mmCIF file of C-alpha atoms in Angstrom:
data_model
loop_
_atom_site.group_PDB
_atom_site.id
_atom_site.type_symbol
_atom_site.label_atom_id
_atom_site.label_comp_id
_atom_site.label_asym_id
_atom_site.label_seq_id
_atom_site.Cartn_x
_atom_site.Cartn_y
_atom_site.Cartn_z
ATOM 1 C CA MET V 1 -209.991 -33.140 -63.979
ATOM 2 C CA SER V 2 -207.107 -30.763 -64.139
ATOM 3 C CA THR V 3 -203.785 -32.011 -62.610
ATOM 4 C CA LEU V 4 -200.997 -29.556 -61.965
ATOM 5 C CA PHE V 5 -197.593 -30.659 -63.357
ATOM 6 C CA GLY V 6 -199.134 -33.203 -65.532
ATOM 7 C CA ASN V 7 -199.590 -36.339 -63.163
ATOM 8 C CA ALA V 8 -199.802 -37.482 -59.551
ATOM 9 C CA ARG V 9 -195.952 -37.838 -59.470
ATOM 10 C CA ARG V 10 -195.684 -34.198 -60.537
ATOM 11 C CA THR V 11 -193.107 -34.854 -63.073
ATOM 12 C CA GLY V 12 -194.025 -32.018 -65.297
ATOM 13 C CA GLU V 13 -194.727 -34.364 -68.154
ATOM 14 C CA TYR V 14 -198.100 -34.088 -69.897
ATOM 15 C CA ALA V 15 -199.957 -36.579 -72.275
ATOM 16 C CA GLY V 16 -200.171 -35.676 -75.844
ATOM 17 C CA ALA V 17 -197.937 -34.773 -78.814
ATOM 18 C CA GLY V 18 -195.211 -32.132 -78.559
ATOM 19 C CA ILE V 19 -194.833 -29.115 -80.788
ATOM 20 C CA THR V 20 -191.672 -29.572 -82.832
ATOM 21 C CA VAL V 21 -191.870 -26.460 -84.962
ATOM 22 C CA THR V 22 -192.563 -22.934 -84.189
ATOM 23 C CA PRO V 23 -196.249 -22.727 -83.418
ATOM 24 C CA GLY V 24 -198.975 -20.125 -84.192
ATOM 25 C CA THR V 25 -201.442 -18.510 -81.960
ATOM 26 C CA ALA V 26 -204.831 -20.265 -82.110
ATOM 27 C CA TRP V 27 -206.283 -17.622 -79.883
ATOM 28 C CA SER V 28 -205.578 -15.059 -77.121
ATOM 29 C CA PHE V 29 -207.555 -13.552 -74.234
ATOM 30 C CA GLU V 30 -206.639 -10.203 -72.763
ATOM 31 C CA ASN V 31 -207.964 -9.392 -69.307
ATOM 32 C CA ASP V 32 -208.515 -5.873 -67.822
ATOM 33 C CA ALA V 33 -206.343 -6.743 -64.829
ATOM 34 C CA GLU V 34 -203.018 -8.646 -64.728
ATOM 35 C CA LEU V 35 -203.305 -12.386 -64.254
ATOM 36 C CA THR V 36 -201.684 -14.289 -61.344
ATOM 37 C CA GLY V 37 -201.291 -17.867 -60.128
ATOM 38 C CA SER V 38 -201.378 -20.821 -62.466
ATOM 39 C CA PRO V 39 -203.919 -21.281 -65.285
ATOM 40 C CA ALA V 40 -205.980 -24.527 -65.227
ATOM 41 C CA TRP V 41 -207.106 -26.339 -68.331
ATOM 42 C CA ASP V 42 -209.555 -29.309 -68.440
ATOM 43 C CA ARG V 43 -211.150 -30.344 -71.766
ATOM 44 C CA ASP V 44 -213.225 -27.478 -73.041
ATOM 45 C CA LEU V 45 -212.514 -25.153 -70.251
ATOM 46 C CA VAL V 46 -209.628 -22.810 -69.242
ATOM 47 C CA VAL V 47 -209.747 -20.828 -65.996
ATOM 48 C CA VAL V 48 -207.473 -18.039 -64.967
ATOM 49 C CA LEU V 49 -207.248 -15.698 -61.893
ATOM 50 C CA ASP V 50 -206.444 -12.008 -61.809
ATOM 51 C CA VAL V 51 -204.950 -9.596 -59.161
ATOM 52 C CA ASP V 52 -208.123 -8.012 -58.458
ATOM 53 C CA GLY V 53 -209.834 -11.302 -57.223
ATOM 54 C CA GLY V 54 -211.478 -12.139 -60.595
ATOM 55 C CA VAL V 55 -211.863 -15.848 -61.782
ATOM 56 C CA HIS V 56 -212.570 -16.065 -65.476
ATOM 57 C CA GLY V 57 -213.772 -19.198 -67.443
ATOM 58 C CA LEU V 58 -212.844 -19.422 -71.044
ATOM 59 C CA ASP V 59 -213.686 -21.588 -73.998
ATOM 60 C CA ALA V 60 -210.642 -23.755 -74.619
ATOM 61 C CA GLY V 61 -211.531 -23.872 -78.274
ATOM 62 C CA THR V 62 -211.887 -20.196 -79.004
ATOM 63 C CA GLY V 63 -210.641 -18.137 -75.950
ATOM 64 C CA GLU V 64 -214.014 -16.516 -75.682
ATOM 65 C CA ARG V 65 -215.074 -15.581 -72.047
ATOM 66 C CA ARG V 66 -217.919 -17.838 -70.835
ATOM 67 C CA TRP V 67 -218.123 -16.388 -67.330
ATOM 68 C CA SER V 68 -216.410 -14.265 -64.689
ATOM 69 C CA HIS V 69 -216.729 -14.290 -60.979
ATOM 70 C CA ARG V 70 -215.457 -11.402 -58.804
ATOM 71 C CA ASN V 71 -214.424 -11.990 -55.202
ATOM 72 C CA GLY V 72 -214.257 -8.318 -54.397
ATOM 73 C CA SER V 73 -210.514 -7.798 -53.546
ATOM 74 C CA GLY V 74 -207.019 -8.944 -54.515
ATOM 75 C CA PRO V 75 -205.877 -12.689 -54.478
ATOM 76 C CA ALA V 76 -204.667 -14.306 -51.161
ATOM 77 C CA THR V 77 -201.336 -15.562 -52.795
ATOM 78 C CA VAL V 78 -199.336 -15.057 -55.899
ATOM 79 C CA SER V 79 -199.195 -18.815 -56.381
ATOM 80 C CA GLY V 80 -202.973 -19.160 -56.433
ATOM 81 C CA SER V 81 -204.465 -22.393 -57.659
ATOM 82 C CA VAL V 82 -207.531 -23.736 -59.491
ATOM 83 C CA VAL V 83 -209.049 -27.195 -59.511
ATOM 84 C CA ILE V 84 -211.586 -28.060 -62.336
ATOM 85 C CA THR V 85 -213.873 -30.894 -61.767
ATOM 86 C CA PRO V 86 -216.495 -32.323 -64.138
ATOM 87 C CA THR V 87 -219.053 -30.031 -62.521
ATOM 88 C CA GLY V 88 -217.184 -27.243 -60.732
ATOM 89 C CA VAL V 89 -214.293 -24.862 -60.419
ATOM 90 C CA LEU V 90 -212.615 -24.514 -57.011
ATOM 91 C CA HIS V 91 -210.349 -21.613 -56.103
ATOM 92 C CA VAL V 92 -209.008 -20.060 -52.887
ATOM 93 C CA HIS V 93 -209.683 -16.489 -51.870
ATOM 94 C CA GLU V 94 -208.782 -15.135 -48.403
ATOM 95 C CA GLU V 95 -208.218 -18.646 -47.330
ATOM 96 C CA GLU V 96 -211.821 -19.598 -48.370
ATOM 97 C CA ILE V 97 -212.272 -22.376 -50.761
ATOM 98 C CA ILE V 98 -214.967 -21.247 -53.095
ATOM 99 C CA GLU V 99 -216.647 -23.587 -55.598
ATOM 100 C CA LEU V 100 -218.198 -22.134 -58.820
ATOM 101 C CA ASP V 101 -220.493 -23.809 -61.347
ATOM 102 C CA ARG V 102 -218.463 -25.048 -64.199
ATOM 103 C CA ARG V 103 -220.974 -23.893 -66.722
ATOM 104 C CA THR V 104 -222.117 -20.526 -65.336
ATOM 105 C CA GLY V 105 -219.492 -19.339 -62.826
ATOM 106 C CA GLY V 106 -222.084 -18.916 -60.096
ATOM 107 C CA VAL V 107 -221.107 -19.674 -56.550
ATOM 108 C CA THR V 108 -222.402 -23.179 -55.513
ATOM 109 C CA ARG V 109 -220.499 -23.821 -52.304
ATOM 110 C CA VAL V 110 -218.155 -22.107 -49.836
ATOM 111 C CA TRP V 111 -216.314 -24.959 -48.237
ATOM 112 C CA ALA V 112 -215.997 -25.370 -44.478
ATOM 113 C CA GLN V 113 -212.176 -26.274 -44.891
ATOM 114 C CA ARG V 114 -209.861 -23.315 -45.131
ATOM 115 C CA GLY V 115 -206.367 -23.003 -46.650
ATOM 116 C CA GLU V 116 -204.095 -21.068 -49.111
ATOM 117 C CA HIS V 117 -203.427 -23.749 -51.848
ATOM 118 C CA ILE V 118 -205.402 -26.551 -53.384
ATOM 119 C CA SER V 119 -204.830 -29.375 -55.788
ATOM 120 C CA ALA V 120 -206.733 -32.631 -56.530
ATOM 121 C CA LEU V 121 -206.078 -36.208 -57.356
ATOM 122 C CA ASP V 122 -208.635 -39.199 -57.718
ATOM 123 C CA GLY V 123 -211.611 -37.679 -55.950
ATOM 124 C CA VAL V 124 -209.429 -36.123 -53.113
ATOM 125 C CA LEU V 125 -208.806 -32.331 -52.733
ATOM 126 C CA PHE V 126 -205.419 -31.551 -51.000
ATOM 127 C CA VAL V 127 -205.570 -28.360 -48.917
ATOM 128 C CA ASP V 128 -202.161 -26.811 -48.276
ATOM 129 C CA GLY V 129 -200.544 -29.915 -49.500
ATOM 130 C CA ALA V 130 -201.181 -32.470 -46.883
ATOM 131 C CA HIS V 131 -204.859 -32.139 -45.758
ATOM 132 C CA ALA V 132 -207.027 -34.627 -47.632
ATOM 133 C CA VAL V 133 -210.589 -33.740 -48.064
ATOM 134 C CA ASP V 134 -213.385 -35.517 -50.022
ATOM 135 C CA LEU V 135 -213.957 -33.652 -53.270
ATOM 136 C CA VAL V 136 -217.657 -34.424 -53.286
ATOM 137 C CA THR V 137 -218.764 -34.098 -49.641
ATOM 138 C CA GLY V 138 -216.089 -31.659 -48.397
ATOM 139 C CA ALA V 139 -215.489 -33.941 -45.342
ATOM 140 C CA SER V 140 -212.014 -33.974 -43.865
ATOM 141 C CA LEU V 141 -210.509 -37.503 -44.562
ATOM 142 C CA TRP V 142 -207.092 -37.079 -42.961
ATOM 143 C CA ARG V 143 -204.270 -34.539 -42.309
ATOM 144 C CA ALA V 144 -200.725 -35.399 -42.572
ATOM 145 C CA ARG V 145 -199.000 -32.152 -41.662
ATOM 146 C CA ARG V 146 -199.917 -28.571 -41.040
ATOM 147 C CA GLU V 147 -196.835 -26.476 -42.146
ATOM 148 C CA VAL V 148 -196.234 -27.284 -45.769
ATOM 149 C CA LEU V 149 -195.110 -25.279 -48.938
ATOM 150 C CA LEU V 150 -197.898 -23.695 -51.069
ATOM 151 C CA ALA V 151 -197.474 -26.384 -53.747
ATOM 152 C CA PRO V 152 -199.062 -29.760 -54.669
ATOM 153 C CA PRO V 153 -198.042 -33.100 -53.192
ATOM 154 C CA ALA V 154 -196.471 -35.974 -55.146
ATOM 155 C CA VAL V 155 -198.273 -39.320 -54.849
ATOM 156 C CA HIS V 156 -197.083 -42.686 -56.091
ATOM 157 C CA ASP V 157 -197.430 -46.337 -54.959
ATOM 158 C CA GLY V 158 -199.225 -45.606 -51.709
ATOM 159 C CA VAL V 159 -196.882 -42.825 -50.645
ATOM 160 C CA LEU V 160 -197.660 -39.082 -50.377
ATOM 161 C CA VAL V 161 -194.775 -36.636 -50.306
ATOM 162 C CA VAL V 162 -194.916 -33.029 -49.430
ATOM 163 C CA ALA V 163 -192.376 -30.203 -49.140
ATOM 164 C CA ASP V 164 -192.468 -27.855 -46.119
ATOM 165 C CA GLY V 165 -191.020 -24.490 -47.439
ATOM 166 C CA PHE V 166 -189.516 -21.984 -45.205
ATOM 167 C CA GLU V 167 -191.222 -19.588 -42.896
ATOM 168 C CA GLY V 168 -189.465 -17.978 -39.883
ATOM 169 C CA HIS V 169 -190.376 -19.470 -36.556
ATOM 170 C CA ARG V 170 -192.808 -22.020 -38.102
ATOM 171 C CA SER V 171 -190.950 -24.099 -40.659
ATOM 172 C CA HIS V 172 -187.303 -24.333 -41.744
ATOM 173 C CA GLY V 173 -187.992 -26.415 -44.766
ATOM 174 C CA GLY V 174 -188.173 -30.242 -45.097
ATOM 175 C CA VAL V 175 -189.456 -33.069 -47.270
ATOM 176 C CA HIS V 176 -191.901 -35.503 -45.613
ATOM 177 C CA ALA V 177 -193.595 -38.855 -46.702
ATOM 178 C CA PHE V 178 -196.825 -40.332 -45.479
ATOM 179 C CA ARG V 179 -198.880 -43.386 -46.112
ATOM 180 C CA TYR V 180 -201.559 -42.324 -48.673
ATOM 181 C CA GLY V 181 -204.954 -42.692 -47.338
ATOM 182 C CA THR V 182 -204.168 -42.497 -43.663
ATOM 183 C CA GLY V 183 -201.471 -39.730 -43.152
ATOM 184 C CA GLU V 184 -199.236 -42.171 -41.149
ATOM 185 C CA PRO V 185 -195.705 -40.685 -41.236
ATOM 186 C CA LEU V 186 -193.079 -42.721 -42.989
ATOM 187 C CA TRP V 187 -189.943 -40.523 -43.139
ATOM 188 C CA SER V 188 -188.717 -36.949 -42.996
ATOM 189 C CA ILE V 189 -185.749 -35.031 -44.168
ATOM 190 C CA GLU V 190 -185.311 -31.877 -42.156
ATOM 191 C CA ASP V 191 -183.121 -28.795 -42.483
ATOM 192 C CA ARG V 192 -179.489 -28.932 -41.015
ATOM 193 C CA GLN V 193 -177.790 -26.012 -39.474
ATOM 194 C CA ASN V 194 -173.938 -25.681 -39.128
ATOM 195 C CA ALA V 195 -173.601 -28.370 -41.838
ATOM 196 C CA GLU V 196 -170.204 -28.976 -43.531
ATOM 197 C CA CYS V 197 -169.401 -26.418 -46.104
ATOM 198 C CA VAL V 198 -169.097 -28.165 -49.645
ATOM 199 C CA ALA V 199 -167.970 -25.252 -51.734
ATOM 200 C CA PRO V 200 -164.261 -25.939 -52.374
ATOM 201 C CA ALA V 201 -164.034 -23.269 -55.003
ATOM 202 C CA ARG V 202 -164.068 -20.551 -52.308
ATOM 203 C CA ASP V 203 -161.925 -20.139 -49.260
ATOM 204 C CA THR V 204 -164.612 -19.910 -46.666
ATOM 205 C CA GLY V 205 -162.484 -20.045 -43.464
ATOM 206 C CA ASP V 206 -165.226 -22.096 -41.749
ATOM 207 C CA VAL V 207 -165.978 -25.670 -42.761
ATOM 208 C CA THR V 208 -169.248 -25.849 -40.767
ATOM 209 C CA GLY V 209 -171.035 -22.681 -41.759
ATOM 210 C CA ASP V 210 -173.732 -23.941 -43.979
ATOM 211 C CA TRP V 211 -177.585 -24.170 -43.504
ATOM 212 C CA ASP V 212 -179.179 -26.874 -45.662
ATOM 213 C CA ILE V 213 -182.794 -26.061 -46.430
ATOM 214 C CA PRO V 214 -184.648 -28.747 -48.406
ATOM 215 C CA GLY V 215 -188.191 -28.544 -49.706
ATOM 216 C CA LEU V 216 -188.611 -25.059 -51.396
ATOM 217 C CA THR V 217 -190.423 -26.618 -54.563
ATOM 218 C CA HIS V 218 -192.780 -29.379 -55.065
ATOM 219 C CA PRO V 219 -191.364 -32.878 -54.772
ATOM 220 C CA VAL V 220 -191.089 -34.980 -57.983
ATOM 221 C CA ILE V 221 -191.315 -38.915 -57.945
ATOM 222 C CA ALA V 222 -189.442 -40.737 -60.679
ATOM 223 C CA GLY V 223 -187.533 -44.050 -60.805
ATOM 224 C CA GLY V 224 -188.384 -45.049 -57.355
ATOM 225 C CA ARG V 225 -186.845 -41.790 -55.929
ATOM 226 C CA VAL V 226 -188.096 -38.609 -54.659
ATOM 227 C CA TRP V 227 -186.356 -35.655 -56.266
ATOM 228 C CA PHE V 228 -186.443 -32.243 -54.443
ATOM 229 C CA THR V 229 -184.374 -29.049 -54.303
ATOM 230 C CA ARG V 230 -182.180 -27.997 -51.589
ATOM 231 C CA LEU V 231 -180.984 -24.470 -50.833
ATOM 232 C CA ARG V 232 -177.505 -24.423 -49.218
ATOM 233 C CA ARG V 233 -177.049 -21.171 -47.392
ATOM 234 C CA HIS V 234 -173.401 -20.328 -46.581
ATOM 235 C CA GLU V 235 -173.455 -18.064 -43.591
ATOM 236 C CA ASP V 236 -169.708 -18.148 -42.399
ATOM 237 C CA GLY V 237 -169.005 -14.492 -43.051
ATOM 238 C CA ALA V 238 -165.588 -15.098 -44.259
ATOM 239 C CA ASP V 239 -163.940 -12.945 -46.960
ATOM 240 C CA PRO V 240 -164.427 -12.622 -49.911
ATOM 241 C CA HIS V 241 -168.201 -13.095 -49.181
ATOM 242 C CA PRO V 242 -169.142 -11.326 -45.951
ATOM 243 C CA GLN V 243 -172.830 -11.605 -46.701
ATOM 244 C CA PRO V 244 -174.718 -15.021 -46.801
ATOM 245 C CA TRP V 245 -174.644 -16.516 -50.163
ATOM 246 C CA ASP V 246 -176.791 -19.440 -51.590
ATOM 247 C CA ALA V 247 -176.121 -22.543 -53.669
ATOM 248 C CA ALA V 248 -178.835 -24.725 -55.297
ATOM 249 C CA GLU V 249 -178.657 -28.472 -55.198
ATOM 250 C CA PHE V 250 -180.961 -31.300 -56.658
ATOM 251 C CA ILE V 251 -181.410 -34.317 -54.358
ATOM 252 C CA GLY V 252 -182.689 -37.902 -54.897
ATOM 253 C CA CYS V 253 -183.786 -40.115 -52.026
ATOM 254 C CA ASP V 254 -185.435 -43.468 -51.823
ATOM 255 C CA LEU V 255 -189.242 -43.253 -51.894
ATOM 256 C CA ARG V 256 -189.725 -45.974 -49.318
ATOM 257 C CA THR V 257 -187.050 -45.013 -46.843
ATOM 258 C CA GLY V 258 -186.030 -41.424 -47.369
ATOM 259 C CA ALA V 259 -182.409 -42.616 -47.726
ATOM 260 C CA LEU V 260 -180.407 -39.912 -49.643
ATOM 261 C CA ASP V 261 -178.440 -41.591 -52.483
ATOM 262 C CA LEU V 262 -178.032 -39.064 -55.259
ATOM 263 C CA SER V 263 -177.274 -35.409 -55.585
ATOM 264 C CA TRP V 264 -176.101 -32.872 -58.107
ATOM 265 C CA ALA V 265 -175.004 -29.209 -57.802
ATOM 266 C CA PRO V 266 -174.111 -26.853 -60.529
ATOM 267 C CA THR V 267 -170.900 -24.888 -60.698
ATOM 268 C CA PRO V 268 -169.576 -24.526 -57.078
ATOM 269 C CA GLY V 269 -168.877 -21.037 -55.527
ATOM 270 C CA ARG V 270 -171.517 -19.228 -57.273
ATOM 271 C CA HIS V 271 -174.484 -17.399 -55.747
ATOM 272 C CA HIS V 272 -177.941 -18.697 -56.609
ATOM 273 C CA LEU V 273 -180.595 -16.153 -57.378
ATOM 274 C CA GLY V 274 -184.355 -16.038 -56.975
ATOM 275 C CA PRO V 275 -186.965 -18.877 -56.467
ATOM 276 C CA LEU V 276 -185.751 -22.446 -56.974
ATOM 277 C CA LYS V 277 -187.273 -24.331 -59.929
ATOM 278 C CA ALA V 278 -188.504 -27.993 -59.323
ATOM 279 C CA PRO V 279 -187.073 -30.435 -61.816
ATOM 280 C CA ALA V 280 -189.084 -32.112 -64.515
ATOM 281 C CA CYS V 281 -188.593 -35.756 -65.537
ATOM 282 C CA THR V 282 -189.087 -37.860 -68.772
ATOM 283 C CA ASN V 283 -187.481 -40.945 -70.106
ATOM 284 C CA GLY V 284 -184.943 -41.342 -67.479
ATOM 285 C CA LEU V 285 -183.830 -37.715 -67.568
ATOM 286 C CA LEU V 286 -184.076 -35.087 -64.977
ATOM 287 C CA LEU V 287 -184.409 -31.528 -66.372
ATOM 288 C CA CYS V 288 -182.955 -28.948 -63.950
ATOM 289 C CA VAL V 289 -182.970 -25.150 -64.142
ATOM 290 C CA THR V 290 -180.144 -23.226 -62.456
ATOM 291 C CA VAL V 291 -179.788 -19.456 -62.120
ATOM 292 C CA SER V 292 -176.544 -17.883 -60.553
ATOM 293 C CA ALA V 293 -174.161 -15.051 -60.453
ATOM 294 C CA THR V 294 -170.433 -14.525 -59.787
ATOM 295 C CA PHE V 295 -169.077 -12.426 -56.818
ATOM 296 C CA GLY V 296 -167.620 -9.040 -57.253
ATOM 297 C CA ALA V 297 -164.114 -8.129 -55.990
ATOM 298 C CA ASP V 298 -165.648 -6.797 -52.751
ATOM 299 C CA GLY V 299 -167.674 -9.853 -52.242
ATOM 300 C CA ALA V 300 -171.056 -8.224 -53.021
ATOM 301 C CA HIS V 301 -173.545 -10.425 -54.748
ATOM 302 C CA LEU V 302 -177.061 -10.042 -53.359
ATOM 303 C CA GLU V 303 -177.845 -7.298 -55.852
ATOM 304 C CA ALA V 304 -175.909 -8.762 -58.763
ATOM 305 C CA PRO V 305 -177.955 -9.851 -61.922
ATOM 306 C CA PRO V 306 -177.615 -13.419 -62.956
ATOM 307 C CA ASP V 307 -174.841 -14.137 -65.593
ATOM 308 C CA GLU V 308 -175.619 -17.896 -65.931
ATOM 309 C CA THR V 309 -178.964 -19.336 -66.651
ATOM 310 C CA SER V 310 -179.009 -22.928 -67.920
ATOM 311 C CA LEU V 311 -180.994 -26.052 -68.275
ATOM 312 C CA THR V 312 -179.187 -29.306 -67.427
ATOM 313 C CA ALA V 313 -180.326 -32.817 -68.161
ATOM 314 C CA LEU V 314 -179.279 -35.452 -65.604
ATOM 315 C CA ASP V 315 -179.387 -39.199 -65.892
ATOM 316 C CA ALA V 316 -181.944 -40.016 -63.204
ATOM 317 C CA ARG V 317 -180.048 -43.218 -62.373
ATOM 318 C CA THR V 318 -176.804 -41.516 -61.493
ATOM 319 C CA ALA V 319 -177.428 -37.825 -61.335
ATOM 320 C CA GLU V 320 -174.640 -37.368 -63.922
ATOM 321 C CA PRO V 321 -175.081 -34.630 -66.450
ATOM 322 C CA VAL V 322 -176.055 -35.685 -69.964
ATOM 323 C CA TRP V 323 -176.283 -32.231 -71.557
ATOM 324 C CA ARG V 324 -176.312 -28.657 -70.506
ATOM 325 C CA GLY V 325 -177.532 -25.549 -72.492
ATOM 326 C CA ALA V 326 -177.757 -21.893 -71.816
ATOM 327 C CA LEU V 327 -181.215 -20.226 -71.687
ATOM 328 C CA PRO V 328 -181.936 -16.719 -73.001
ATOM 329 C CA GLY V 329 -183.307 -15.427 -69.708
ATOM 330 C CA VAL V 330 -184.420 -16.370 -66.240
ATOM 331 C CA PRO V 331 -187.236 -18.864 -66.385
ATOM 332 C CA VAL V 332 -190.545 -18.529 -64.415
ATOM 333 C CA GLY V 333 -191.718 -21.609 -62.822
ATOM 334 C CA SER V 334 -190.654 -25.164 -63.460
ATOM 335 C CA PRO V 335 -190.073 -26.812 -66.865
ATOM 336 C CA VAL V 336 -193.000 -28.747 -68.513
ATOM 337 C CA ILE V 337 -192.878 -31.572 -70.946
ATOM 338 C CA ALA V 338 -194.947 -33.018 -73.710
ATOM 339 C CA GLY V 339 -194.034 -35.477 -76.521
ATOM 340 C CA GLY V 340 -190.360 -35.264 -75.721
ATOM 341 C CA ILE V 341 -190.199 -31.473 -75.830
ATOM 342 C CA VAL V 342 -189.335 -29.516 -72.690
ATOM 343 C CA HIS V 343 -190.670 -25.943 -72.377
ATOM 344 C CA VAL V 344 -189.703 -22.972 -70.206
ATOM 345 C CA ILE V 345 -190.860 -19.424 -70.251
ATOM 346 C CA THR V 346 -188.592 -16.564 -69.263
ATOM 347 C CA GLU V 347 -189.296 -13.379 -67.278
ATOM 348 C CA ASP V 348 -189.713 -11.400 -70.411
ATOM 349 C CA GLY V 349 -192.327 -13.786 -71.839
ATOM 350 C CA THR V 350 -190.069 -15.803 -74.197
ATOM 351 C CA ILE V 351 -190.931 -19.492 -74.584
ATOM 352 C CA VAL V 352 -188.162 -21.850 -75.298
ATOM 353 C CA ALA V 353 -188.894 -25.414 -76.626
ATOM 354 C CA LEU V 354 -185.970 -27.975 -76.581
ATOM 355 C CA GLU V 355 -185.591 -31.618 -77.254
ATOM 356 C CA ALA V 356 -185.486 -33.322 -73.871
ATOM 357 C CA ALA V 357 -183.163 -36.036 -75.148
ATOM 358 C CA THR V 358 -180.443 -33.690 -76.575
ATOM 359 C CA GLY V 359 -181.053 -30.059 -75.542
ATOM 360 C CA GLN V 360 -181.430 -28.859 -79.174
ATOM 361 C CA THR V 361 -183.596 -25.848 -79.300
ATOM 362 C CA ARG V 362 -186.570 -26.534 -81.574
ATOM 363 C CA TRP V 363 -188.280 -23.124 -81.372
ATOM 364 C CA THR V 364 -188.760 -19.932 -79.459
ATOM 365 C CA PHE V 365 -191.832 -17.728 -79.223
ATOM 366 C CA ALA V 366 -191.987 -14.171 -77.958
ATOM 367 C CA CYS V 367 -195.127 -13.458 -76.183
ATOM 368 C CA GLY V 368 -194.368 -9.741 -75.988
ATOM 369 C CA GLU V 369 -195.124 -9.126 -72.317
ATOM 370 C CA PRO V 370 -193.614 -10.280 -68.993
ATOM 371 C CA ALA V 371 -194.468 -13.815 -67.575
ATOM 372 C CA GLY V 372 -196.599 -12.368 -64.842
ATOM 373 C CA VAL V 373 -196.647 -11.419 -61.249
ATOM 374 C CA ALA V 374 -193.225 -12.389 -59.590
ATOM 375 C CA LEU V 375 -192.671 -13.719 -56.087
ATOM 376 C CA ASP V 376 -190.531 -11.403 -53.898
ATOM 377 C CA GLU V 377 -187.872 -12.498 -51.454
ATOM 378 C CA ASP V 378 -190.415 -12.495 -48.586
ATOM 379 C CA THR V 379 -192.594 -15.055 -50.311
ATOM 380 C CA PHE V 380 -190.476 -17.346 -52.487
ATOM 381 C CA MET V 381 -189.406 -19.482 -49.565
ATOM 382 C CA ASP V 382 -192.999 -20.595 -48.630
ATOM 383 C CA GLU V 383 -194.771 -20.240 -51.999
ATOM 384 C CA GLU V 384 -193.838 -22.036 -55.016
ATOM 385 C CA GLU V 385 -193.434 -19.950 -58.166
ATOM 386 C CA PRO V 386 -196.552 -20.718 -60.176
ATOM 387 C CA ALA V 387 -196.651 -22.498 -63.390
ATOM 388 C CA ARG V 388 -197.288 -20.436 -66.461
ATOM 389 C CA LEU V 389 -197.380 -23.101 -69.183
ATOM 390 C CA ILE V 390 -199.641 -26.109 -69.607
ATOM 391 C CA PRO V 391 -199.019 -28.361 -72.727
ATOM 392 C CA GLY V 392 -201.943 -29.945 -74.520
ATOM 393 C CA ASP V 393 -201.955 -32.457 -77.479
ATOM 394 C CA GLY V 394 -199.945 -30.490 -80.062
ATOM 395 C CA SER V 395 -200.678 -27.165 -78.212
ATOM 396 C CA LEU V 396 -199.336 -25.115 -75.331
ATOM 397 C CA LEU V 397 -201.315 -22.763 -73.046
ATOM 398 C CA ALA V 398 -199.172 -19.763 -71.947
ATOM 399 C CA GLN V 399 -200.044 -17.141 -69.451
ATOM 400 C CA THR V 400 -198.159 -13.782 -69.397
ATOM 401 C CA GLY V 401 -199.106 -10.387 -67.894
ATOM 402 C CA ALA V 402 -202.867 -9.863 -68.607
ATOM 403 C CA VAL V 403 -202.968 -12.300 -71.458
ATOM 404 C CA VAL V 404 -203.423 -16.058 -71.784
ATOM 405 C CA ARG V 405 -202.906 -17.608 -75.292
ATOM 406 C CA LEU V 406 -203.173 -21.054 -76.860
ATOM 407 C CA LEU V 407 -200.314 -21.893 -79.122
ATOM 408 C CA ARG V 408 -200.814 -24.650 -81.693
ATOM 409 C CA ARG V 409 -198.492 -26.558 -84.064
ATOM 410 C CA PRO V 410 -199.100 -25.564 -87.572
ATOM 411 C CA PRO V 411 -201.170 -27.953 -89.932
ATOM 412 C CA GLY V 412 -199.374 -30.554 -92.128
#
């Protein structure tokens, strides 16, 4: 069964060998309409969604189309998701969960449960992150929380963790843990308004003007901690930044208690741009993407393009940087890892592969088209930017524009 971000802990690490040299294209499939959401890949089947409501099943070995299903209108969300089971393909359209036959693409069931995002683990379907449903019968098992980010939960050692996202008058962000199997609340980390400003590089004039918003990406469990992103919105209005400006932080808390014990923030006094990216984790390293811009002389920044885009590896025991490297563009989605190689894809469709241990670039691959439908400012606070890359064993599935392609390491 397909598992988004590689495993139940959502570390972004997939089983199988990494690609250490520039790969070739094993196959590519071009659709009539632009693709959206995250592709799904399970054994011999790849499934992609398009902006016109289409669902397409492809042969994972050749890229040939096996079947297509048309819902009749556009997708419900940019971050649409697909779950592939041994017999079926589940997707969401207009908040309906529709199950298709894995072999033919015909509709076999429209579920009674409704939602906007689905993921699955061990025979349980998670609807909108925290509603557990039996994957066979469709019966509701338990519901932990109603307002959650459109992203998968992380599960480890009997604990389920979800992020809340931000939607005005409903949720102001948060990270919440529950007992897996019952939904019993264990701990919560909420947003904080009028928090102490921690940007010493700027003369803010107000030391309590921050708004801390956690939980805008899926949580990651590694080393006994839950790792999540936090957006720190500085709203003091002091010169030289009369407009609100944002900073990104990566936070680690105890899985059992929620106690905050580690954090890392990139260069202070810079404005963060666009959707946050969840970290990925492998071999005691936390891989973090940051995108930011400086301020102009008049304090303007909201329309400024990024002038610093980087990938930083942190020691997961201390949150201290191990290495940091510049990226050639703004990534789309979170990093993914296989065989010690970390991969990102930029907005223009360039894939960059680096050694997770050292940050050395092993190869780049230009797909030739943008990485897909982007989240706008009205949606990236409550929808996670979808994953565009799925590693296999010595291969990498990449979705860009109207094309999905399988890259494979050269023989020998």
